[in-house]
XYZ file of C-alpha atoms in Angstrom:
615
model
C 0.000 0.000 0.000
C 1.249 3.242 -1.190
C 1.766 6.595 1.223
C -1.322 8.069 -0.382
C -3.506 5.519 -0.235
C -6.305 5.953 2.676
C -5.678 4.138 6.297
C -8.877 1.289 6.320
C -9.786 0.638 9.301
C -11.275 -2.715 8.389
C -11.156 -4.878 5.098
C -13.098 -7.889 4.359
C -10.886 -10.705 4.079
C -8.565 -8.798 6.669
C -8.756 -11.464 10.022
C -9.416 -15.196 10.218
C -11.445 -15.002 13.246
C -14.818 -17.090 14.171
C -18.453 -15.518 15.112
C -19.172 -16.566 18.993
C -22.679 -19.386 18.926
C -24.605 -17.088 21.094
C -24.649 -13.951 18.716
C -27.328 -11.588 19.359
C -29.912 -9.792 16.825
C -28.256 -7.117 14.922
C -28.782 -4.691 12.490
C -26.761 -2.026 10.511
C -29.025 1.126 9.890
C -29.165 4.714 10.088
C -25.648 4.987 8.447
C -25.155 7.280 5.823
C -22.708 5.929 2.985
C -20.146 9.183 2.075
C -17.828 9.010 -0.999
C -13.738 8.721 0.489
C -10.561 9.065 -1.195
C -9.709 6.516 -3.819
C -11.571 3.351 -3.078
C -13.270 4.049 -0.189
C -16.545 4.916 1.616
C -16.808 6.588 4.930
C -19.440 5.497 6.704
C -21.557 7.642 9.803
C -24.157 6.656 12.068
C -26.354 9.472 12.961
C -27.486 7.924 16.248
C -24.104 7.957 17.975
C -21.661 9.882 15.558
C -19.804 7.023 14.855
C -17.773 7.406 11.785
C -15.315 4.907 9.971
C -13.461 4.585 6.539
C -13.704 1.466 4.579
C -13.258 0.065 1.457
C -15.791 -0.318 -0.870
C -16.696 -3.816 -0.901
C -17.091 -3.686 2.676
C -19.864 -0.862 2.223
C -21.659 -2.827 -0.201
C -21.710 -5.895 1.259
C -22.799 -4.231 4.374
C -26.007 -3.343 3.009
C -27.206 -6.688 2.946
C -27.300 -6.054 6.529
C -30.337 -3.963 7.743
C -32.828 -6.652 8.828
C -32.285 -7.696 12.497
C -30.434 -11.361 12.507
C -27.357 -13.090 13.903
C -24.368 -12.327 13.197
C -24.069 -15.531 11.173
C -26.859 -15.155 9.606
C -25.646 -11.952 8.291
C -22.330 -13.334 6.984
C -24.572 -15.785 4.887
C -26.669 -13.049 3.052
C -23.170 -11.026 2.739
C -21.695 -13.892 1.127
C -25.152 -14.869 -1.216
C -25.208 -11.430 -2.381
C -21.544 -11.413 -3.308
C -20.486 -14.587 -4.257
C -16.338 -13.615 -4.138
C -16.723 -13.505 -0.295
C -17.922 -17.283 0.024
C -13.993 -18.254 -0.081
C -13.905 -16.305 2.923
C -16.527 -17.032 5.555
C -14.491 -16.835 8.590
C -13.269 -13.321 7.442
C -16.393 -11.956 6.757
C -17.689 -13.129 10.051
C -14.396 -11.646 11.684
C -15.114 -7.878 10.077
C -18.411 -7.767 10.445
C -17.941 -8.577 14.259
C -15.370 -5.788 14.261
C -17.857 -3.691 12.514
C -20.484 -4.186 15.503
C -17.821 -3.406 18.271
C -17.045 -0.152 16.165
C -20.922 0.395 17.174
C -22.205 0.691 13.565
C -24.274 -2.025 14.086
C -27.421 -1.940 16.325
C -28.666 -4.771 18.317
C -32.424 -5.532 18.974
C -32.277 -4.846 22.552
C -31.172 -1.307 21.847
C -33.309 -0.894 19.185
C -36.448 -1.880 21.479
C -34.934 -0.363 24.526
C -35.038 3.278 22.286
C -38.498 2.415 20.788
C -40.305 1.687 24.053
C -38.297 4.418 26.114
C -41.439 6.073 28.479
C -42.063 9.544 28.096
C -45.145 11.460 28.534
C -46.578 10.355 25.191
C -47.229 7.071 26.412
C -49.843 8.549 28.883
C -51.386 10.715 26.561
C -55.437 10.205 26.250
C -56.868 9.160 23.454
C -58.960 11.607 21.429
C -63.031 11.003 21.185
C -63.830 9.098 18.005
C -66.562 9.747 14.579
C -67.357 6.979 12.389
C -67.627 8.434 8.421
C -69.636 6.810 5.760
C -68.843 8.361 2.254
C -71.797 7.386 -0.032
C -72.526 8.204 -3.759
C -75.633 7.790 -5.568
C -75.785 4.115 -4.141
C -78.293 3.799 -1.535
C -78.621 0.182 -2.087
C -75.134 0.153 -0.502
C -75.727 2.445 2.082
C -78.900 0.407 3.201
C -76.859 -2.862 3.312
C -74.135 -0.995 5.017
C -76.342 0.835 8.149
C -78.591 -2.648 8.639
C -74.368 -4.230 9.337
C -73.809 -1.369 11.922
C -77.403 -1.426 13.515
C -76.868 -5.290 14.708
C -73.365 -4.698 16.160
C -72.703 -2.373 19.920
C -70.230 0.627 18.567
C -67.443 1.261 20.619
C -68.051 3.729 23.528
C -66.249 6.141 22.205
C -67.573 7.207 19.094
C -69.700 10.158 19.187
C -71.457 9.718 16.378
C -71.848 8.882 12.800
C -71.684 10.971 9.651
C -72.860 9.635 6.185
C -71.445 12.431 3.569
C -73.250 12.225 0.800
C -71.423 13.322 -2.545
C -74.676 11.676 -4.629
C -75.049 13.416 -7.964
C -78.831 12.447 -8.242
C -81.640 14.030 -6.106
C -83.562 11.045 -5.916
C -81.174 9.263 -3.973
C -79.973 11.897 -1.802
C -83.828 12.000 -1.210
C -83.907 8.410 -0.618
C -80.353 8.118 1.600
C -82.546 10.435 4.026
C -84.552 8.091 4.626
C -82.755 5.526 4.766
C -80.677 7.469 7.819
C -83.899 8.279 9.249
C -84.932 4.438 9.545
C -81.270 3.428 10.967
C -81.257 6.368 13.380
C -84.873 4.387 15.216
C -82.989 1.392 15.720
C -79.608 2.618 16.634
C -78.252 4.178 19.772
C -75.756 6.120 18.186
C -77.158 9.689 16.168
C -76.777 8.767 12.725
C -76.442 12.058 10.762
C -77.031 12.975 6.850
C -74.284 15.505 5.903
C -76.263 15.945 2.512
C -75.056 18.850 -0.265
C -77.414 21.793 2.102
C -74.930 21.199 4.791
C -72.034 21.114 2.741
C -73.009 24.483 2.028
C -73.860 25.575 5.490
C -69.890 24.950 6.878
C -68.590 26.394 3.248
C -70.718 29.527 3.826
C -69.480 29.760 7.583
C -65.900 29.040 6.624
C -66.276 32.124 4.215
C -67.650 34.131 6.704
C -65.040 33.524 8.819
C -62.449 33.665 6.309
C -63.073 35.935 3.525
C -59.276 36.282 2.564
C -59.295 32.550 1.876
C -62.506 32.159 -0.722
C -60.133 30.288 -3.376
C -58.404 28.081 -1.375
C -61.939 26.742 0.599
C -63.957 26.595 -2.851
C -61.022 24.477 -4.438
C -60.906 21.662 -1.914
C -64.646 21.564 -1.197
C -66.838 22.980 -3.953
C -67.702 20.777 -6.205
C -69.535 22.486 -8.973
C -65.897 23.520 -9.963
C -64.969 20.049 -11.575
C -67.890 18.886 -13.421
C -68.164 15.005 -13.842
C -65.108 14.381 -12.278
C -64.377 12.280 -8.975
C -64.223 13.977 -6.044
C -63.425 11.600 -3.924
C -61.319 13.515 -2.050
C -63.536 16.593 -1.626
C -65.818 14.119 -0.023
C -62.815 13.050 2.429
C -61.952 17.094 3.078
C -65.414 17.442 4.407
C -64.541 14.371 6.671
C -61.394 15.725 8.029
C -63.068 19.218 8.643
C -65.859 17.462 10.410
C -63.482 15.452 12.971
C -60.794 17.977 13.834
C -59.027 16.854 17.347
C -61.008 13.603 16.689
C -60.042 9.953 16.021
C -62.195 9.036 12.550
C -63.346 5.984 11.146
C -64.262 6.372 7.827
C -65.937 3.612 5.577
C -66.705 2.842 2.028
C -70.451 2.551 1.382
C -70.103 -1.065 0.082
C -68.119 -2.986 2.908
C -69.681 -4.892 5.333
C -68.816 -4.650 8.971
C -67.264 -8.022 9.036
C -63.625 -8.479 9.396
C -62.567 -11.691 8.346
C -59.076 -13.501 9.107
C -56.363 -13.771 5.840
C -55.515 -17.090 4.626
C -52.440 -18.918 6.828
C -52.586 -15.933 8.999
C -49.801 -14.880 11.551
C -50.160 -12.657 14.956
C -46.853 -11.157 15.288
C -46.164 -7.746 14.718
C -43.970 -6.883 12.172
C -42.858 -3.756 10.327
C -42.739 -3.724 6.243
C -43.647 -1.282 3.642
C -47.381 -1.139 1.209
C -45.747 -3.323 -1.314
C -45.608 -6.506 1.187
C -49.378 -6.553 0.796
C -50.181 -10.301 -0.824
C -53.394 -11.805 -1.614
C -55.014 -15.284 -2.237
C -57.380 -15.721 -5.665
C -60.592 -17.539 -5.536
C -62.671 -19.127 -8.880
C -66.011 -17.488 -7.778
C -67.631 -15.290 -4.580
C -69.234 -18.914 -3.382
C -65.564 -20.432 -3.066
C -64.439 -17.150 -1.759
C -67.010 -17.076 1.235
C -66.566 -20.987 1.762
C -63.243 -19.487 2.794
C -64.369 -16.856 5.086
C -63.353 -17.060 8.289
C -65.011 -14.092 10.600
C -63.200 -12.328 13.781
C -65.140 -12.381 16.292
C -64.273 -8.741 17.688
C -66.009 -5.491 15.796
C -63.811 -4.303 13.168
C -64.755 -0.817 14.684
C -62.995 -1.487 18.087
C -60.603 -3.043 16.722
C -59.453 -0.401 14.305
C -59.790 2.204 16.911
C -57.396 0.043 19.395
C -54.106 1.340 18.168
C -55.092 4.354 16.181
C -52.929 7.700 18.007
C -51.260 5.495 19.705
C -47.604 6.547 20.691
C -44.821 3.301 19.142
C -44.012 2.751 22.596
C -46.964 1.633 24.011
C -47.780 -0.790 20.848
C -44.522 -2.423 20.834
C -44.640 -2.832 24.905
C -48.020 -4.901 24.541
C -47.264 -6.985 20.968
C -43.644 -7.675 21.149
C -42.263 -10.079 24.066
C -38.782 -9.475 24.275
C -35.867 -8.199 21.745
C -35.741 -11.750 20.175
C -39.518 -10.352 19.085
C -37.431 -8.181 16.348
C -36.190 -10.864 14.357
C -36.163 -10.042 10.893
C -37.496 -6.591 11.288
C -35.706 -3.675 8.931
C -33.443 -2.145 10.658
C -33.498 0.503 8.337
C -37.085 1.232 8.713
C -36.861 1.494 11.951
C -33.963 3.622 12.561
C -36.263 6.911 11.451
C -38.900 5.895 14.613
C -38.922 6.996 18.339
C -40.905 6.100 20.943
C -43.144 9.469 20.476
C -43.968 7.892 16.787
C -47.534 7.704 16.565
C -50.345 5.517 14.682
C -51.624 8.408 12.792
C -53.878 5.891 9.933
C -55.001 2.097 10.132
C -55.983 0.181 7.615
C -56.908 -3.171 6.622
C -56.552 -5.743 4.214
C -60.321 -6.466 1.460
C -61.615 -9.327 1.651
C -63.750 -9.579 -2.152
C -63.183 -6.626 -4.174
C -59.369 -5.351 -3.980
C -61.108 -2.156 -4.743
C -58.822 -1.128 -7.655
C -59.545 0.203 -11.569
C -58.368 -2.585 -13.683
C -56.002 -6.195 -13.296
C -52.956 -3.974 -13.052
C -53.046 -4.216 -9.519
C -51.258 -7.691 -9.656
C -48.168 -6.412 -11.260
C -45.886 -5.402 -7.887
C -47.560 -8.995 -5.961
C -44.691 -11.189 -4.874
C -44.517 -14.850 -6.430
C -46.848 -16.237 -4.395
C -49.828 -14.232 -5.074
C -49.051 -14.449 -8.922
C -48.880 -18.267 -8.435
C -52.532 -17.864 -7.006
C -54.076 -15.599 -9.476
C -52.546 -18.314 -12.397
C -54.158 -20.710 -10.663
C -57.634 -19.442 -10.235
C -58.868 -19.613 -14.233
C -57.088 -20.225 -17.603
C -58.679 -16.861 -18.790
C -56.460 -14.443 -16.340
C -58.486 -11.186 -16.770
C -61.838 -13.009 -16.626
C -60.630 -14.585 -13.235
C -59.210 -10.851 -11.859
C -62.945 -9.676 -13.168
C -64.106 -11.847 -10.531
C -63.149 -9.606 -8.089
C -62.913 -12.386 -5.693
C -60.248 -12.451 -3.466
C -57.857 -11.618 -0.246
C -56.081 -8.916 -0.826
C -53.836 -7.412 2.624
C -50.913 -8.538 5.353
C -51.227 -11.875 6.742
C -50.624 -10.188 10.403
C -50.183 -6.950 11.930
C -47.707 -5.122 10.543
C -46.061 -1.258 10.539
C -45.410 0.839 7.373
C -44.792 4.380 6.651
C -47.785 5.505 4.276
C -51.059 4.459 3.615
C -52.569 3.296 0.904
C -55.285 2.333 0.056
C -58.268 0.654 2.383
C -62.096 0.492 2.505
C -62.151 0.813 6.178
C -59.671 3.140 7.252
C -58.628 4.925 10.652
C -57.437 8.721 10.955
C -55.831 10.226 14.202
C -57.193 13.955 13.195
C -56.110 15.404 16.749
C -52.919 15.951 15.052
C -52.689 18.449 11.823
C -53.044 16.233 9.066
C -52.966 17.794 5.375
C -55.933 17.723 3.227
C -56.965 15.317 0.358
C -56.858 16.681 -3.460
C -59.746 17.286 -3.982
C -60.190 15.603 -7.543
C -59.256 12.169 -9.243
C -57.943 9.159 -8.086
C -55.000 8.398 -6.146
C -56.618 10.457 -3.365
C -55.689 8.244 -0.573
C -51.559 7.455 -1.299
C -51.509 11.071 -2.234
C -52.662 11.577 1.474
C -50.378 9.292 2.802
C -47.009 10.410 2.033
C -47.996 14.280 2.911
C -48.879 12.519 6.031
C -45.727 11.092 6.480
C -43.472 14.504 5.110
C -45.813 16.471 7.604
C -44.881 13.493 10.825
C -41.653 11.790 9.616
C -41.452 9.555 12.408
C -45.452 8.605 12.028
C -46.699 4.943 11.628
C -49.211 3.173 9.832
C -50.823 0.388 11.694
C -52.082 -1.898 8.998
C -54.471 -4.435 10.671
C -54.216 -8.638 10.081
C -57.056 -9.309 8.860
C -59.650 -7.880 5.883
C -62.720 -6.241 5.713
C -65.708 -7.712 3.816
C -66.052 -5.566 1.067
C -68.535 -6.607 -1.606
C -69.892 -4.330 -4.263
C -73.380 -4.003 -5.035
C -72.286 -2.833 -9.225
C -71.098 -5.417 -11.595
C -67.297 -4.607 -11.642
C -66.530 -7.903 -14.069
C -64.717 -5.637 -16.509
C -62.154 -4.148 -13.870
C -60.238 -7.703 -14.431
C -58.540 -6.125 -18.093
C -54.677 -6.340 -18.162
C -53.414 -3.142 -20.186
C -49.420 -3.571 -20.753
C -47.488 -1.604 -18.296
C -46.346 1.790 -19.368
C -44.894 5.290 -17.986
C -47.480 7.741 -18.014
C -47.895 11.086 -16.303
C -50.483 10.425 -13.375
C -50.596 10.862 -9.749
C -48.148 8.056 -9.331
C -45.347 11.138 -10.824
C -46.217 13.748 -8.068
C -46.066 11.302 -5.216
C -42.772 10.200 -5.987
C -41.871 13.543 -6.376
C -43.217 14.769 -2.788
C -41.915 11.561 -1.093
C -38.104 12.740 -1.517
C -37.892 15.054 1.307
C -35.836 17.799 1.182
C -33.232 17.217 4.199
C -33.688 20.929 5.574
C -37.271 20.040 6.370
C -36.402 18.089 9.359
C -36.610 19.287 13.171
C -39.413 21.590 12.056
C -43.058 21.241 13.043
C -45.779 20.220 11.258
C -47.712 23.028 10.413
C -44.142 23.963 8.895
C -43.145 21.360 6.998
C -47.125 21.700 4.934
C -45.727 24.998 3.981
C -42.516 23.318 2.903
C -44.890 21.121 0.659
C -47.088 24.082 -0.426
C -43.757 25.568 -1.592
C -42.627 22.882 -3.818
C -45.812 22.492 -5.546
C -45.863 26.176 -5.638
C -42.559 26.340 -7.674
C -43.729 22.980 -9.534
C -46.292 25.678 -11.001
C -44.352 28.776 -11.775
C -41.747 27.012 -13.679
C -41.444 27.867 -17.455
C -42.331 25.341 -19.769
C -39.155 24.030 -21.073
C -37.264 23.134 -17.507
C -40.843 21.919 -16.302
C -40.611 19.439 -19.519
C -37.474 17.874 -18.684
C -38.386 17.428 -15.136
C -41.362 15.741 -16.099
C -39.306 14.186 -18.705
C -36.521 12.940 -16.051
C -39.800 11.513 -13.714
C -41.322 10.007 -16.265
C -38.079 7.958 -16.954
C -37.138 7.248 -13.997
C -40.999 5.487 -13.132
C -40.185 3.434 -16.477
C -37.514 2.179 -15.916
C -38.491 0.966 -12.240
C -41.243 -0.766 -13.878
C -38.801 -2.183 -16.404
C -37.058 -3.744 -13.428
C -39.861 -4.972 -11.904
C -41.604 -6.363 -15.543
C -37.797 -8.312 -15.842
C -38.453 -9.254 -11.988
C -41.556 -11.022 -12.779
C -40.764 -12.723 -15.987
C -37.746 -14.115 -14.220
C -39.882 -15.580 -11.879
C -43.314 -16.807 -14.298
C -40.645 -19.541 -15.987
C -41.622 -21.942 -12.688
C -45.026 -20.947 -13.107
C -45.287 -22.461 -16.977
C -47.588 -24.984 -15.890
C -50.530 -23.053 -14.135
C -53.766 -22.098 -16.084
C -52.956 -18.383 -16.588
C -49.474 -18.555 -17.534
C -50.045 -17.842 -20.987
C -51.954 -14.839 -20.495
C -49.190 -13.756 -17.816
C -46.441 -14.162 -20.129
C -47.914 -11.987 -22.711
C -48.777 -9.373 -20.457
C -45.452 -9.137 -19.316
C -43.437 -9.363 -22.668
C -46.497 -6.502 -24.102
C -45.608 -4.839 -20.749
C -41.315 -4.997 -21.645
C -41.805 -4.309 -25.271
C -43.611 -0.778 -24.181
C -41.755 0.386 -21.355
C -38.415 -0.317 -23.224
C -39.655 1.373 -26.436
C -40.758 4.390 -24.042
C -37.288 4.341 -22.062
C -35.420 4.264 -25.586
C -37.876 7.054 -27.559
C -37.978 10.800 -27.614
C -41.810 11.849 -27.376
C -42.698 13.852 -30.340
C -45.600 15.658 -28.471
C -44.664 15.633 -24.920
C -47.409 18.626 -23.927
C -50.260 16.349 -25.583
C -50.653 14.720 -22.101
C -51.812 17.451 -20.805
C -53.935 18.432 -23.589
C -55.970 15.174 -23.639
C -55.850 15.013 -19.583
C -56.034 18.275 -17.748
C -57.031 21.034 -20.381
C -53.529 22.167 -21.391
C -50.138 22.741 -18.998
C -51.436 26.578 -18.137
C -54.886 24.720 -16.822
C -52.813 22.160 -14.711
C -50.214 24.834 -13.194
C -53.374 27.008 -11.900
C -54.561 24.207 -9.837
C -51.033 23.691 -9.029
C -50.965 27.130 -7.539
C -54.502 26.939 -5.975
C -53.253 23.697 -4.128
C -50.535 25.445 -3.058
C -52.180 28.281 -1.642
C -55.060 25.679 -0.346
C -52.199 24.130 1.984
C -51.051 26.816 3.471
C -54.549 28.505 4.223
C -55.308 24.937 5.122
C -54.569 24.936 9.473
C -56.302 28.277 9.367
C -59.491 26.283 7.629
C -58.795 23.611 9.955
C -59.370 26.054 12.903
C -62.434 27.663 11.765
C -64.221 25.017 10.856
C -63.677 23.138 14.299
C -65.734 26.272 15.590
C -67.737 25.590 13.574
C -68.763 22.189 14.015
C -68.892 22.747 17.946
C -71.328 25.316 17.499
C -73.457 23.595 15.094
């Protein structure tokens, strides 16, 4: 080694030493990975200011090391991920034991110890709770859905109940009354029709009360301004006005209040991310509910059990010990605290998944492919069945929602608002959630609601090849990379912080706008490419199952697009916008009005609580 080459404090094949048989649970996280001289990486842990240089290959093979496991066991995936080590094994143990004295490495009873650690949090009261039911022009549904709540006791702490109705037709706003009027004789809890009149009672006291804001209220809750378009989220605005400081429970007008248990289902808590969700396929609805197997607890109660909690009193009552944290991510958890709250639960569907088309199966790990192959030789007639598990097998932490039919909202702490219009509403929610609280948790409940629609949804089973194009999927990615000056602020902060890049998002020219959108655009194909490769890698064990044919050529259709987008200029790259939002200048003003709805939106938040109390 020359004079100027850098001083490593550890190399992998540097000692020939052996890993002790009574290794604790470890896990490397929280380091950040800085570029060093020549070939090296300087590594430093946040948590303690620990800092090291090391060469490269040390870095990368440490980063097979995040999920909590012996220090064996961690030697293994080093050496299966990079097959030159496997000459080595005793070395690799040897550095990577050096490693954890260095205290780069954190074990699990640290990592509980700092996740449980009491602090005032933990003693905190729960806030009061209102159960939501968002209906549109399907009273059929709604009926089905108040006769299920009628014959079960609500939890004692909901107030109330709230059925918003966004219903386009007068008839059946006429005849939800009713319906609300018959559940409220039987029921013990006030059952009350927030019908378009009352809509505009609160938007005509919000405007009294805040005249400078007229804009920013009309864009996220009137909904003459966007026509026929879904406004699913304007629906979900009213909900969050309506429950400020409370717990909410909102539901889908077609669910049931059933939950039922997933298939081979597990009770440990565990911590993941949305894309673990799996799901079991069934031939028809009669094999689906031969398969049913109810809880016998209220979904209600049980959704409300860990919603605001603080992490620290969750973990202290489902884990039993460190040992508890095998296999966790490390990584994941090294953003959490004890103070981390359960600011949304969800659960898993049990029926319809509740999505737009077959798509939905394309990010499913191997196993749920394997089941939806196996359910029908016809693949898109068997997803238009609609008839299956979709969710997590047990509990299990993320760090955004998703999407769910039954879903619980800790609105005691400032929460952003929904956009107002199109689809996406909820995962759009759920990572401003998470850039507003950081250190937030989702609690995603084991087990699914019953959700079964009254409309014939047979043609939501179509397979259209994967492709990059501009949707809602582009400005959540977008948001999700925090800036790293918006931590240590508070929330109502860090919503201006968001209000300000969509803000700029709007004001900038066309041509640097383009190649942003440009850049996003290829940056979403070519993660689908990766995960299109992913899959056809794995359908070649699958070649036998009924739906593999159909599979395979929605995957190569899928490959042949997204590489022909990847590799090809677009020769009309404002035409998107054209055909979907009215032109660019149409899309940047509702940029701007979102923008200026975010940061008028605590102030809106304020008012209307008053408003609500005094109503």
């Amino acid at each position: 080694m020359s004079e100027s080459d850098p001083s490593y404090r550890y190399r992998v094949g540097a000692n020939n030493l052996q890993s002790a048989s009574d290794e604790p649970l470890i896990s490397f996280n929280g380091v950040n990975f800085l570029p060093g001289p020549s070939d090296s990486v300087v590594l430093h842990k946040d948590q303690n200011d620990v800092r090291m240089m090391v060469e490269s290959g040390l870095a990368q093979a440490l980063r097979e090391c995040g999920h909590f496991r012996s220090l064996g066991d961690h030697a293994n995936a080093v050496m299966q991920a990079i097959p030159a080590l496997r000459e080595t094994p005793a070395d690799v143990s040897s550095v990577l034991n050096a490693v954890l004295e260095a205290g780069l490495f954190e074990t699990s009873e640290e990592a509980l110890s700092r996740l449980t650690w009491p602090d005032a949090a933990g003693s905190r009261g729960l806030a009061p709770s209102r159960l939501f039911i968002l209906t549109c022009d399907r009273p059929a549904a709604l009926s089905r859905l108040l006769q299920s709540l009628i014959r079960q006791p609500f939890p004692d702490d909901i107030e109330g109940v709230w059925v918003v109705d966004d219903s386009r037709d007068t008839s059946n706003i006429e005849e939800n009354n009713s319906l609300i009027a018959q559940a409220n004789a039987a029921c013990n809890v006030s059952i009350q029709h927030f019908d378009m009149a009352r809509r505009q009672t609160l938007m005509d006291g919000l405007l009294s009360e805040l005249p400078d804001n007229v804009n920013e209220i009309q864009f996220l809750l009137e909904r003459s301004l966007w026509g026929s378009q879904p406004t699913y989220g304007l629906s979900r605005n009213l909900i969050m006005l309506l429950s400020v400081g409370k717990r909410a429970l909102v539901l889908d007008d077609d669910i049931l209040t059933e939950a039922i248990m997933p298939p081979l289902s597990t009770s440990s808590l565990t911590i993941g991310n949305p894309n673990d969700r799996q799901a079991v396929f069934y031939p028809d609805w009669e094999e689906l509910n031969r398969h049913a197997l109810p809880c016998q607890s209220s979904p209600l109660s049980m959704m409300l059990d860990h919603l605001g909690l603080p992490l620290s009193s969750v973990l202290s009552s489902e884990l039993k010990g460190p040992r508890a944290l095998s296999g966790w991510d490390g990584q994941a958890m090294s953003r959490l605290d004890s103070d981390s709250r359960v600011l949304i639960a969800q659960c898993g569907s049990w029926g319809d998944p509740g999505t737009g088309s077959g798509n939905w199966i394309f990010n499913l790990d191997a196993k749920s492919i394997r089941s939806a192959l196996e359910s029908g030789s016809n693949l898109e007639a068997s997803l238009g069945q609609r008839a299956s598990w979709f969710g997590y097998r047990g509990p299990v932490l993320t760090p955004y929602g998703t999407m769910s039919q039954l879903t619980g909202i800790d609105n005691s702490a400032l929460l952003p608002p929904y956009l107002p219009v199109g689809r996406g509403e909820d995962i759009f929610f759920g990572v401003l959630t998470l850039r507003m609280h950081p250190t937030s948790v989702v609690y995603n409940e084991g087990w699914a609601i019953r959700h079964e629609p009254i409309d014939n949804r047979s043609n939501r089973g179509v397979l259209t090849p994967i492709s990059s194009k501009l949707s809602m999927s582009n400005l959540v990615d977008w948001l999700g990379r925090e800036p790293a000056d918006q931590w240590g602020l508070s929330a109502e902060r860090r919503l201006y912080g968001i209000a300000e890049q969509i803000a700029r998002l709007s004001e900038m020219q066309q041509e640097p706008l383009l190649k942003l959108i440009t850049h996003e655009k290829l940056s979403s194909a070519s993660a689908q490419l990766e995960q299109c490769l992913k899959q056809a890698e794995q359908a070649g064990s699958l070649s036998e199952l009924a739906g593999y044919t159909d599979w395979e050529r929605f995957l190569e259709a899928s490959r042949n697009q997204l590489l022909e987008q990847i590799q090809t200029s677009e020769a009309e790259p404002l035409k998107v916008f054209d055909d979907a939002y009215g032109g660019l200048p149409a899309l940047q003003k509702q940029g701007t009005l979102f923008a200026a709805a975010l940061r008028a939106w605590p102030s809106i938040r304020q008012a209307a609580e008053r408003l609500v109390a005094s109503d």
